[in-house]
Short mmCIF file of N, CA and C in Angstrom, two decimals:
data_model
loop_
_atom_site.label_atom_id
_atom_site.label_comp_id
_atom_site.label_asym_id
_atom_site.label_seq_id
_atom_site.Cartn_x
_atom_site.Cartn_y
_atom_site.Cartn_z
N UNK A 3 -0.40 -13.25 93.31
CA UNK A 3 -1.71 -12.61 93.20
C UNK A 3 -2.32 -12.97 91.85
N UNK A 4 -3.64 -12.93 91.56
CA UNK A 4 -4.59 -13.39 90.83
C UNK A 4 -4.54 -11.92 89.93
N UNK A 5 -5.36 -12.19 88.78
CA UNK A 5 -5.65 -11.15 88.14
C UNK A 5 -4.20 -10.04 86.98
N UNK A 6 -5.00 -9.42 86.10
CA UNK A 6 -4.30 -8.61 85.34
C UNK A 6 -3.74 -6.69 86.09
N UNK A 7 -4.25 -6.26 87.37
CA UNK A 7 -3.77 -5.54 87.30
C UNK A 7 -2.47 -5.21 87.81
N UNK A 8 -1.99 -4.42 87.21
CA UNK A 8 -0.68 -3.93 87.40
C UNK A 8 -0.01 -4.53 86.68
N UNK A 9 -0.17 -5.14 85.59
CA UNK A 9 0.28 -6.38 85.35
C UNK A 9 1.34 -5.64 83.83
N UNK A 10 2.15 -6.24 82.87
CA UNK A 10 2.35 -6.07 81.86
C UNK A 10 1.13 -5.71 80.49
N UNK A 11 0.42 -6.65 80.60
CA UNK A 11 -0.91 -6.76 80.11
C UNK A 11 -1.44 -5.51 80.19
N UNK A 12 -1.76 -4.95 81.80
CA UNK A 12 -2.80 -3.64 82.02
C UNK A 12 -1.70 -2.24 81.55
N UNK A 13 -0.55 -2.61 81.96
CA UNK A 13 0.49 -1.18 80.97
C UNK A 13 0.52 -0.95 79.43
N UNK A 14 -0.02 -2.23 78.78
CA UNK A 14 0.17 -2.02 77.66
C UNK A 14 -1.15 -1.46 77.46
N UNK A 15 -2.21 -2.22 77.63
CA UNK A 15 -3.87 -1.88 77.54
C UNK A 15 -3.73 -0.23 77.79
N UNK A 16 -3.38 0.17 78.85
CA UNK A 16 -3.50 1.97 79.05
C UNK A 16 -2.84 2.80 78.24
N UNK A 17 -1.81 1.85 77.64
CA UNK A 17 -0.74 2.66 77.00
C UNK A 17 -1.70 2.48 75.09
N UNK A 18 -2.57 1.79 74.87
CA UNK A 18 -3.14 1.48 73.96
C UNK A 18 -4.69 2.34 73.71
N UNK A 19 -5.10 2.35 75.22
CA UNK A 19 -6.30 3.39 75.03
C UNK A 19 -5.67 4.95 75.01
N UNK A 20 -4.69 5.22 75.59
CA UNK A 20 -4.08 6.19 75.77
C UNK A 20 -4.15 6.60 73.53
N UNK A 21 -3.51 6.02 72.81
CA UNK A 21 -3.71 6.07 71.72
C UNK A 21 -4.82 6.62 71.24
N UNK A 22 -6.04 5.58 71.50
CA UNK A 22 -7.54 5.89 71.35
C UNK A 22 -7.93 7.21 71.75
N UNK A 23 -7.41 7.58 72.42
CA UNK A 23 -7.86 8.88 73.26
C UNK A 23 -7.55 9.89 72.76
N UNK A 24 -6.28 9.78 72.14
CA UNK A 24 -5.88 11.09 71.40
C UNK A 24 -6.52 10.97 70.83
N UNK A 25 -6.45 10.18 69.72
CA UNK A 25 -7.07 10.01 68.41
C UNK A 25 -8.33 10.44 68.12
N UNK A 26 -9.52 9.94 69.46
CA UNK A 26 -10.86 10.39 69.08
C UNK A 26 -11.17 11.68 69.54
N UNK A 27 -10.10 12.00 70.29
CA UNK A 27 -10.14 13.73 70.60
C UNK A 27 -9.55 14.43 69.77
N UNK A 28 -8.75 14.04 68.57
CA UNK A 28 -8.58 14.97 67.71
C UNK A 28 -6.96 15.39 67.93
N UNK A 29 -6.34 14.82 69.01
CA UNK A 29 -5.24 15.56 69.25
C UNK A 29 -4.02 14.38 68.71
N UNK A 30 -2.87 15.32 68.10
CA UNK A 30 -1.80 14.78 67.24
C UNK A 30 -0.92 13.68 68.46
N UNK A 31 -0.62 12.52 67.50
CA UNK A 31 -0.26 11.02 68.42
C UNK A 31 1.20 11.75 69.09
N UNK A 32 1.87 11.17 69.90
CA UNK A 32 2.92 11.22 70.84
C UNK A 32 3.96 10.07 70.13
N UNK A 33 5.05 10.31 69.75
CA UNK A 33 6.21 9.19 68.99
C UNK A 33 5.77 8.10 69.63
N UNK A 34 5.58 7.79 71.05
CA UNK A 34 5.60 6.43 71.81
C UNK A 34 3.97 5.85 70.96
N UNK A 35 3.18 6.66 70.78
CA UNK A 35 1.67 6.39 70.11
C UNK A 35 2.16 5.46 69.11
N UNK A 36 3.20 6.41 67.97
CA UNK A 36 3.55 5.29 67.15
C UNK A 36 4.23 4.56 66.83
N UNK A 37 4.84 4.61 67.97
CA UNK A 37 5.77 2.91 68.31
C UNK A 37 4.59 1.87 68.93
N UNK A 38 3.75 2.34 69.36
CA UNK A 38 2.66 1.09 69.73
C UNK A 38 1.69 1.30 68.46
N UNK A 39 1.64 1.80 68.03
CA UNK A 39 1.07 1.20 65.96
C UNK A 39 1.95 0.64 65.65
N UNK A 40 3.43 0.80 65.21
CA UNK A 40 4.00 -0.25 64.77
C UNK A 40 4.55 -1.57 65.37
N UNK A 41 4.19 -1.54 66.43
CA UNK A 41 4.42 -3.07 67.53
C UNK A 41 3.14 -3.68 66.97
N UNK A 42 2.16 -2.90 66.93
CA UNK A 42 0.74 -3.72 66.96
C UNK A 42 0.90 -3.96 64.97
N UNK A 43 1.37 -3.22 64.10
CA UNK A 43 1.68 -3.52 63.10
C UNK A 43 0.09 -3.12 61.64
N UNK A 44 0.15 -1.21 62.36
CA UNK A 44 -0.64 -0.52 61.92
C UNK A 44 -0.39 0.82 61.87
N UNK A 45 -0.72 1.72 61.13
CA UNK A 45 -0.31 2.85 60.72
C UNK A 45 -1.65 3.44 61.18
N UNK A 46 -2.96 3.24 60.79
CA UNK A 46 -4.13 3.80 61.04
C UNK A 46 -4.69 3.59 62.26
N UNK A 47 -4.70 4.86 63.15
CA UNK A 47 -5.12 4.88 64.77
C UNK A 47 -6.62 3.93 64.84
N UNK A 48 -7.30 3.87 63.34
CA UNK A 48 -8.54 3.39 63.58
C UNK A 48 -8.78 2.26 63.74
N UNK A 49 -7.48 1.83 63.35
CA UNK A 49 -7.41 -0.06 63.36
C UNK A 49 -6.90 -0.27 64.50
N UNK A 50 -6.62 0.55 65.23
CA UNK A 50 -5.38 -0.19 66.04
C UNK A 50 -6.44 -1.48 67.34
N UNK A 51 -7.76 -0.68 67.80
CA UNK A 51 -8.47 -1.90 68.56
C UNK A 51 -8.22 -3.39 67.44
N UNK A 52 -8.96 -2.99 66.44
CA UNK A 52 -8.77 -4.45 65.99
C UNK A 52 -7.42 -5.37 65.68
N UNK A 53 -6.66 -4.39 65.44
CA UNK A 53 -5.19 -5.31 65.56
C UNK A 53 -4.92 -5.62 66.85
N UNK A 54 -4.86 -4.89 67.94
CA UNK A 54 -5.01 -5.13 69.60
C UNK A 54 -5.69 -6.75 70.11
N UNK A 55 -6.79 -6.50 69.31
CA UNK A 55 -7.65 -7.48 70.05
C UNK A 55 -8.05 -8.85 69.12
N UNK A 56 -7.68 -8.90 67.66
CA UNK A 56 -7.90 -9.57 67.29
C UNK A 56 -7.57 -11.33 67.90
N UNK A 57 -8.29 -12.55 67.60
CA UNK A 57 -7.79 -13.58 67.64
C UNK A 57 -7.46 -14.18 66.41
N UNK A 58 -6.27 -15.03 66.71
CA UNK A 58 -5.83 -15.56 65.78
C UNK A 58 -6.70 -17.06 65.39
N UNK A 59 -7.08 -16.91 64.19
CA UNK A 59 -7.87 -17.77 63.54
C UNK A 59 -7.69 -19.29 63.58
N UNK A 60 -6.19 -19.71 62.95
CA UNK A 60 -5.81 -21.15 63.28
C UNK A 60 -5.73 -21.52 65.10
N UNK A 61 -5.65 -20.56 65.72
CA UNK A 61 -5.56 -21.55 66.92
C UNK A 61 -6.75 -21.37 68.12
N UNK A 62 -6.85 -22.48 68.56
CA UNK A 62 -8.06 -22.66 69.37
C UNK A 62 -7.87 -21.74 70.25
N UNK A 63 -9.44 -21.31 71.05
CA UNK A 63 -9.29 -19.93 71.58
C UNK A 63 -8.10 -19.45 72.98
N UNK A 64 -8.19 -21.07 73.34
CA UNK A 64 -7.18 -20.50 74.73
C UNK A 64 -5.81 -20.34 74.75
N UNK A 65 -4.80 -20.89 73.78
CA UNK A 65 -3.90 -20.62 73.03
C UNK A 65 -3.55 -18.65 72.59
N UNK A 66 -5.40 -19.01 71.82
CA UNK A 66 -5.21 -17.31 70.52
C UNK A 66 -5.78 -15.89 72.06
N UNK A 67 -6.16 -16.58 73.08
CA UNK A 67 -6.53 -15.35 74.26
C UNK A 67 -4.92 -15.26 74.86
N UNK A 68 -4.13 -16.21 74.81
CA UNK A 68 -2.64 -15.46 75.46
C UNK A 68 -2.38 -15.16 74.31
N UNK A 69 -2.06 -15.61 72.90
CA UNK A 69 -1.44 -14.43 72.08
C UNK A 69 -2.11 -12.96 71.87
N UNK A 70 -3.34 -12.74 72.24
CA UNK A 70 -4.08 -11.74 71.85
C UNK A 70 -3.05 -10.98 73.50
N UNK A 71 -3.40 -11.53 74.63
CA UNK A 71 -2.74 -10.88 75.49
C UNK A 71 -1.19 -10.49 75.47
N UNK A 72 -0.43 -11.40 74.86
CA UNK A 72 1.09 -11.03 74.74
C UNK A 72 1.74 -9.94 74.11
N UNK A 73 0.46 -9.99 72.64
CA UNK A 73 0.54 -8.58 71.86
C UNK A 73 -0.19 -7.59 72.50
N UNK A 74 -0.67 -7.84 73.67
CA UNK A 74 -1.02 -6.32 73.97
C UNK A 74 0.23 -6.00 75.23
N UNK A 75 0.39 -7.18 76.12
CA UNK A 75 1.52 -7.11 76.95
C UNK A 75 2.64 -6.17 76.31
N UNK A 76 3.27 -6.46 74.98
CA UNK A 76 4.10 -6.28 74.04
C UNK A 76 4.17 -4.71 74.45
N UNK A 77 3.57 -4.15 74.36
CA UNK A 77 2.99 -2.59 74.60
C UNK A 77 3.31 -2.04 75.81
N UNK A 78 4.01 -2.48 77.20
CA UNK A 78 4.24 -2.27 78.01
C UNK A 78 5.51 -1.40 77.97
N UNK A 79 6.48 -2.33 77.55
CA UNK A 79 8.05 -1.68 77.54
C UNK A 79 7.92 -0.43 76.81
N UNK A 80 7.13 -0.46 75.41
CA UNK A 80 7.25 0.74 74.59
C UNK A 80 6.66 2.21 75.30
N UNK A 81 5.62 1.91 77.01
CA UNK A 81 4.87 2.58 77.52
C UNK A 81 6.05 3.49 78.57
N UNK A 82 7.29 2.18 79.05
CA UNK A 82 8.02 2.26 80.32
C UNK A 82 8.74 3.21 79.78
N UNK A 83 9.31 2.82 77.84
CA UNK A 83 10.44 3.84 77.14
C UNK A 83 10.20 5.14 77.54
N UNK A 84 8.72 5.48 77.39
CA UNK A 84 8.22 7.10 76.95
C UNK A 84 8.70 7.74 77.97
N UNK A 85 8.64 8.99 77.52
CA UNK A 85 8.31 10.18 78.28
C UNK A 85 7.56 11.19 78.13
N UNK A 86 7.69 11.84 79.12
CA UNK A 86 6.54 13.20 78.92
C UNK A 86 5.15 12.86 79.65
N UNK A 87 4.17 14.18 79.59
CA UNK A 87 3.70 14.00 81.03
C UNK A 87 2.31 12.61 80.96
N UNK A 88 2.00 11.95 79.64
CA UNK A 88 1.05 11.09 78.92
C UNK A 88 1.83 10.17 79.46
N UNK A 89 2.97 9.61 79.59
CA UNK A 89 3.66 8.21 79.68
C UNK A 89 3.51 8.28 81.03
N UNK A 90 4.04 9.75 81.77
CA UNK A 90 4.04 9.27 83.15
C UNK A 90 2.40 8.87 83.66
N UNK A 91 1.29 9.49 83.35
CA UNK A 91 -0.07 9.62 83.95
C UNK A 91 -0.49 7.69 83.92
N UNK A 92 0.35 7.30 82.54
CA UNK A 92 -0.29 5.58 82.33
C UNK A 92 0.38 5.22 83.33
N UNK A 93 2.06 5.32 83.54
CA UNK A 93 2.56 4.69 84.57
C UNK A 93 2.36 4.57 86.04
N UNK A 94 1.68 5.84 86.45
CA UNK A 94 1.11 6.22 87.58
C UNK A 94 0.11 5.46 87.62
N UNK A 95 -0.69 5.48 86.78
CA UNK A 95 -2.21 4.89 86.75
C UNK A 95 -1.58 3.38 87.34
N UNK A 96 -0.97 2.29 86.30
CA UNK A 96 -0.98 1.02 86.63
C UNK A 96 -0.03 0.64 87.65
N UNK A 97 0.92 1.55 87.99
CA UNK A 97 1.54 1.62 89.40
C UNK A 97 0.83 1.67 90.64
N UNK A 98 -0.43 2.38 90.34
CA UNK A 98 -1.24 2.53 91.83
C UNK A 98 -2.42 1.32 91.87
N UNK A 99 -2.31 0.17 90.50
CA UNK A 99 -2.73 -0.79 90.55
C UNK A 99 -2.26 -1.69 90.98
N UNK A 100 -1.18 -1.52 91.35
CA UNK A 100 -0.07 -2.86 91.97
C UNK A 100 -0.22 -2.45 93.03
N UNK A 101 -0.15 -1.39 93.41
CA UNK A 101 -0.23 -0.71 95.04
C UNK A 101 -1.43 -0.91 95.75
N UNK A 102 -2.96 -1.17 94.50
CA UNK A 102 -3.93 -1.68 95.08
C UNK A 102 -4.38 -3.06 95.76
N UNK A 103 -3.60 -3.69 94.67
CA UNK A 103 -3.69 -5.34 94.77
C UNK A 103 -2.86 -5.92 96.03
N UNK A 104 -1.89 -5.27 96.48
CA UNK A 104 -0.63 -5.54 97.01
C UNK A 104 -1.94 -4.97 98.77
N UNK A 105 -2.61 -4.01 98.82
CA UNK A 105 -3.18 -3.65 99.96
C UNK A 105 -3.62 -4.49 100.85
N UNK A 106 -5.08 -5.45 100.34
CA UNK A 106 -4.72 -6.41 101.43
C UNK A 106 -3.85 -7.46 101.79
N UNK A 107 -2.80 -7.24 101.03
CA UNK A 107 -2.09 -8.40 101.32
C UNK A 107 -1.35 -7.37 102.62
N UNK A 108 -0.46 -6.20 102.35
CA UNK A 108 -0.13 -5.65 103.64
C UNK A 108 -0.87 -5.66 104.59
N UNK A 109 -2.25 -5.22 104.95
CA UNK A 109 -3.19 -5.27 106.07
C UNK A 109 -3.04 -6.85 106.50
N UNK A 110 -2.84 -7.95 105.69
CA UNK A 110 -2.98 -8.70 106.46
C UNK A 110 -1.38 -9.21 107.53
N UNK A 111 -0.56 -8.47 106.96
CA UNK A 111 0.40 -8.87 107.39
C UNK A 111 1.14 -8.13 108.69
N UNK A 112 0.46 -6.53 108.31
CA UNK A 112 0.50 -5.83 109.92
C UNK A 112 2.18 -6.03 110.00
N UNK A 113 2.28 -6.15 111.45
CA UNK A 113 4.19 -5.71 111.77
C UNK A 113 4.99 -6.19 111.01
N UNK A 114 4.49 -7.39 110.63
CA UNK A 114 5.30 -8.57 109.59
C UNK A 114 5.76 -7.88 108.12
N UNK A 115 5.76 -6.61 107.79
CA UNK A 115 6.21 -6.56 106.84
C UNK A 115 7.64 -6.10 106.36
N UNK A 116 7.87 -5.91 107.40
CA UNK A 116 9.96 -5.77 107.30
C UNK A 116 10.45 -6.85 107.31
N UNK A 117 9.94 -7.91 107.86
CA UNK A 117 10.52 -9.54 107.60
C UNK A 117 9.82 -10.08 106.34
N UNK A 118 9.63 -9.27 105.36
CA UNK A 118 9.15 -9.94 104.35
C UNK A 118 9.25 -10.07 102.96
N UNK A 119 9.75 -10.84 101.90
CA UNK A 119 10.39 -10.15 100.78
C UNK A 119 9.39 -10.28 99.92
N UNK A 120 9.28 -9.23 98.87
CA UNK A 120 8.28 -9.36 98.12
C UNK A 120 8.62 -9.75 96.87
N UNK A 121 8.52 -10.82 96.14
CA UNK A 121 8.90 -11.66 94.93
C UNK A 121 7.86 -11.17 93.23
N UNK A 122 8.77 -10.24 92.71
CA UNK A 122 8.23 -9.61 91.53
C UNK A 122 8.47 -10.35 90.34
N UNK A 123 7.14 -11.12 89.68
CA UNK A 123 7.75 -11.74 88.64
C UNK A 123 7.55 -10.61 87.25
N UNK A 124 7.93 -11.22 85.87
CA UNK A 124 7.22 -11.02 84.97
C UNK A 124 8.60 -9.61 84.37
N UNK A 125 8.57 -9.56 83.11
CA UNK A 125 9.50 -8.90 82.22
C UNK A 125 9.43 -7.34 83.02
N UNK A 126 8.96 -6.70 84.02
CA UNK A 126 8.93 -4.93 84.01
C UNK A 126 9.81 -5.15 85.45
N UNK A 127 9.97 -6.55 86.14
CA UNK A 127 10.43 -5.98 87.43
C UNK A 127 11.97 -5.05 87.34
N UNK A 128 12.48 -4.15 88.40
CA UNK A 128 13.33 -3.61 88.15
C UNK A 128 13.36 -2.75 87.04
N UNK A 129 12.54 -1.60 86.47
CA UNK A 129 12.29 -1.23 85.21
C UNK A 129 11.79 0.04 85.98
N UNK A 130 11.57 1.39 85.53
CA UNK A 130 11.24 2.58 85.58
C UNK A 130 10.30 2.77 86.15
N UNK A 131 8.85 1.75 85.31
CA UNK A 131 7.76 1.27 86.49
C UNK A 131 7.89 1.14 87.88
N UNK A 132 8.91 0.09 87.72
CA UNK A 132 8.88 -0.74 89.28
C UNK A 132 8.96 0.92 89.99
N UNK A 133 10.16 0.83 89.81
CA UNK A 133 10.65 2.15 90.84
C UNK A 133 9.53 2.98 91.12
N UNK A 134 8.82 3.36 89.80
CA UNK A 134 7.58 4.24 90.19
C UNK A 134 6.67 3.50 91.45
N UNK A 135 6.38 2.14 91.10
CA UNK A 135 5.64 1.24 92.24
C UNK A 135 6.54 1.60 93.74
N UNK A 136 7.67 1.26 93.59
CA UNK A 136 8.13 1.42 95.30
C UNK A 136 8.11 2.50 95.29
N UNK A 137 8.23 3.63 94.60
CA UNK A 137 8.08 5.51 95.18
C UNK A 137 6.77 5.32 95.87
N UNK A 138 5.64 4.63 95.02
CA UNK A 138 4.52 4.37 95.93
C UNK A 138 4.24 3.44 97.33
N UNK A 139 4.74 2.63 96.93
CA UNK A 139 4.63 1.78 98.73
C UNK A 139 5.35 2.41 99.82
N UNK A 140 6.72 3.28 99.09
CA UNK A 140 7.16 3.98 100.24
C UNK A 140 6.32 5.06 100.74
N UNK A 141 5.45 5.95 99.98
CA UNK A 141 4.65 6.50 100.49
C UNK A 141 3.57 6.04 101.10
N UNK A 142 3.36 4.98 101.26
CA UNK A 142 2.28 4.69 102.25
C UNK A 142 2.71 3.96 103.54
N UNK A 143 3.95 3.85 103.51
CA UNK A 143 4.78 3.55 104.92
C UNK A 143 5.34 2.31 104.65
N UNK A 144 5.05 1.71 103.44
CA UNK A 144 5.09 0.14 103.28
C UNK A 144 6.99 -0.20 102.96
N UNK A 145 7.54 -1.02 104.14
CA UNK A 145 8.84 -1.16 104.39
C UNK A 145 9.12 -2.26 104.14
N UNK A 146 9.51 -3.38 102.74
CA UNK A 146 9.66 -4.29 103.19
C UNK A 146 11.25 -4.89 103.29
N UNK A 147 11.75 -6.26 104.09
CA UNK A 147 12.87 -6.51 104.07
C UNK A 147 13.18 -6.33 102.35
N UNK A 148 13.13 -6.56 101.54
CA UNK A 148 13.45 -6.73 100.96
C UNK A 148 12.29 -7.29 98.85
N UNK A 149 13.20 -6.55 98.31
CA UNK A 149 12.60 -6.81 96.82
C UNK A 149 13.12 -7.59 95.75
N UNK A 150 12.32 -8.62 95.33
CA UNK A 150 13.30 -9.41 94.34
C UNK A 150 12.73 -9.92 93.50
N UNK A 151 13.34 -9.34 92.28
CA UNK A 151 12.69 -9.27 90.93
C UNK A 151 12.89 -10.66 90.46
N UNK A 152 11.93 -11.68 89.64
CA UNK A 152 12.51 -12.89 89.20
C UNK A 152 11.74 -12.98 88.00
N UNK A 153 12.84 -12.79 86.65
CA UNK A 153 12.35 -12.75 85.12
C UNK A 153 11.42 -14.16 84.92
N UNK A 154 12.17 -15.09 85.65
CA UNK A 154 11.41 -16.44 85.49
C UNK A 154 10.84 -17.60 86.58
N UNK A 155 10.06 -16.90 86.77
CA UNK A 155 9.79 -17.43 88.66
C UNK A 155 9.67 -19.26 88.78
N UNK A 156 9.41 -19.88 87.66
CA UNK A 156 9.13 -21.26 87.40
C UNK A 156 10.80 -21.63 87.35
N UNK A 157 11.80 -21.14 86.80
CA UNK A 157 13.07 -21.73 86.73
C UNK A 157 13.52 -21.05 88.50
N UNK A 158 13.66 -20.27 88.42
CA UNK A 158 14.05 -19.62 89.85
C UNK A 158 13.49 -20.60 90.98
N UNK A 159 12.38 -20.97 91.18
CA UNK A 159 11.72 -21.69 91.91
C UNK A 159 12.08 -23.18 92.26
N UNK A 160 12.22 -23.75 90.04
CA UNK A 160 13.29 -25.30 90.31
C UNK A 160 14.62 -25.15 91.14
N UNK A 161 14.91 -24.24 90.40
CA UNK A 161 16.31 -24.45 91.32
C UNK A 161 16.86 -23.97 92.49
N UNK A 162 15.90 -23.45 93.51
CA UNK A 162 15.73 -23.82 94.75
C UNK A 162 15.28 -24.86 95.49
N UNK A 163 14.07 -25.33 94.82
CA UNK A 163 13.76 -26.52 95.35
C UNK A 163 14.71 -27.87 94.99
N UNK A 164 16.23 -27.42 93.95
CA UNK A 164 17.18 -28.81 93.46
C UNK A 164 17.88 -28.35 94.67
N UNK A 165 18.26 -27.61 94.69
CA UNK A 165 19.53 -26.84 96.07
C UNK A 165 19.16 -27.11 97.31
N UNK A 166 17.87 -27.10 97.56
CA UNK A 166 17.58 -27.35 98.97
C UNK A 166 17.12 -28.76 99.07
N UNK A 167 16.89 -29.45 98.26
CA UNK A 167 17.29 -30.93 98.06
C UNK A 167 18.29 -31.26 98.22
N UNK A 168 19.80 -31.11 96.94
CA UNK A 168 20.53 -31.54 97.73
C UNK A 168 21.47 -31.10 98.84
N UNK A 169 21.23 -29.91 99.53
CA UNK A 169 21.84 -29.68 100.82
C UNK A 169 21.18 -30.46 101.61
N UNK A 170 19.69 -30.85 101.54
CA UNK A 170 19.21 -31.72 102.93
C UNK A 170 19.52 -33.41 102.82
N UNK A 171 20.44 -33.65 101.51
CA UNK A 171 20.71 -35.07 101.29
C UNK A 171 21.96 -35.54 102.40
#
């Protein structure tokens, strides 16, 4: 699937406005608040957009738009650590974004989805999240054969396509 939601990226982003939010409401940060100031590598809630979003100067922009995204990605795990009822509301939130994205792909697949495995890439699969994600697909009836997390879908991928090479030699 296309796009940032549900993504590492969008957990960290919620888990980052989530910050903002206290902050401009006045209400005292949450420990996980300032473990994502010091990931982002700021003490002052007021900086933290601009450390978030800054680009990095020496490198050309499409390069400095994935580091700007990695450091906000970065922000994910420290979101998955938390607890309490602020960590769960982000996790919920970008959990029911995977559950969105993932929709028409079920509608299109109709009976076909018990014969079907669903291939999770990217650093959160199998992670507190996830689980939160399948508590959700199971509630909407969504059954599939099977779930499989792959940290590195580009190596995972070579070396199926070497294996099924040489078994068909």
């Amino acid at each position: 699937m296309l796009g940032d939601e549900g993504s590492g990226w969008s957990l960290g982003r919620e888990g980052i406005k989530s910050v903002l939010t206290y902050t401009a409401n006045g209400l005292p940060l949450l420990p996980w608040h300032r473990d994502i100031l010091n990931h982002l590598g700021v003490s002052d809630p007021d900086l933290l957009l601009t450390a978030a979003t800054r680009l990095a100067e020496t490198c050309p922009p499409g390069p400095a738009e994935s580091e700007r995204k990695k450091r906000i990605a970065g922000c994910a795990r420290i979101v998955v650590g938390a607890e309490g009822d602020e960590a769960d509301r982000v996790l919920g939130k970008v959990a029911r974004e995977v559950v969105d994205v993932l929709r028409p792909l079920v509608g299109r697949l109709e009976g076909d989805l018990e014969d079907t495995i669903l291939s999770v890439t990217g650093g959160l699969g199998g992670s507190a999240f996830w689980k939160r994600v399948e508590g959700l697909m199971s509630l909407e009836g969504w059954k599939w054969h099977s779930v499989c997390y792959l940290a590195d879908p580009a190596e995972q991928g070579l070396r199926s396509l070497l294996q099924r090479d040489s078994v068909n030699r």
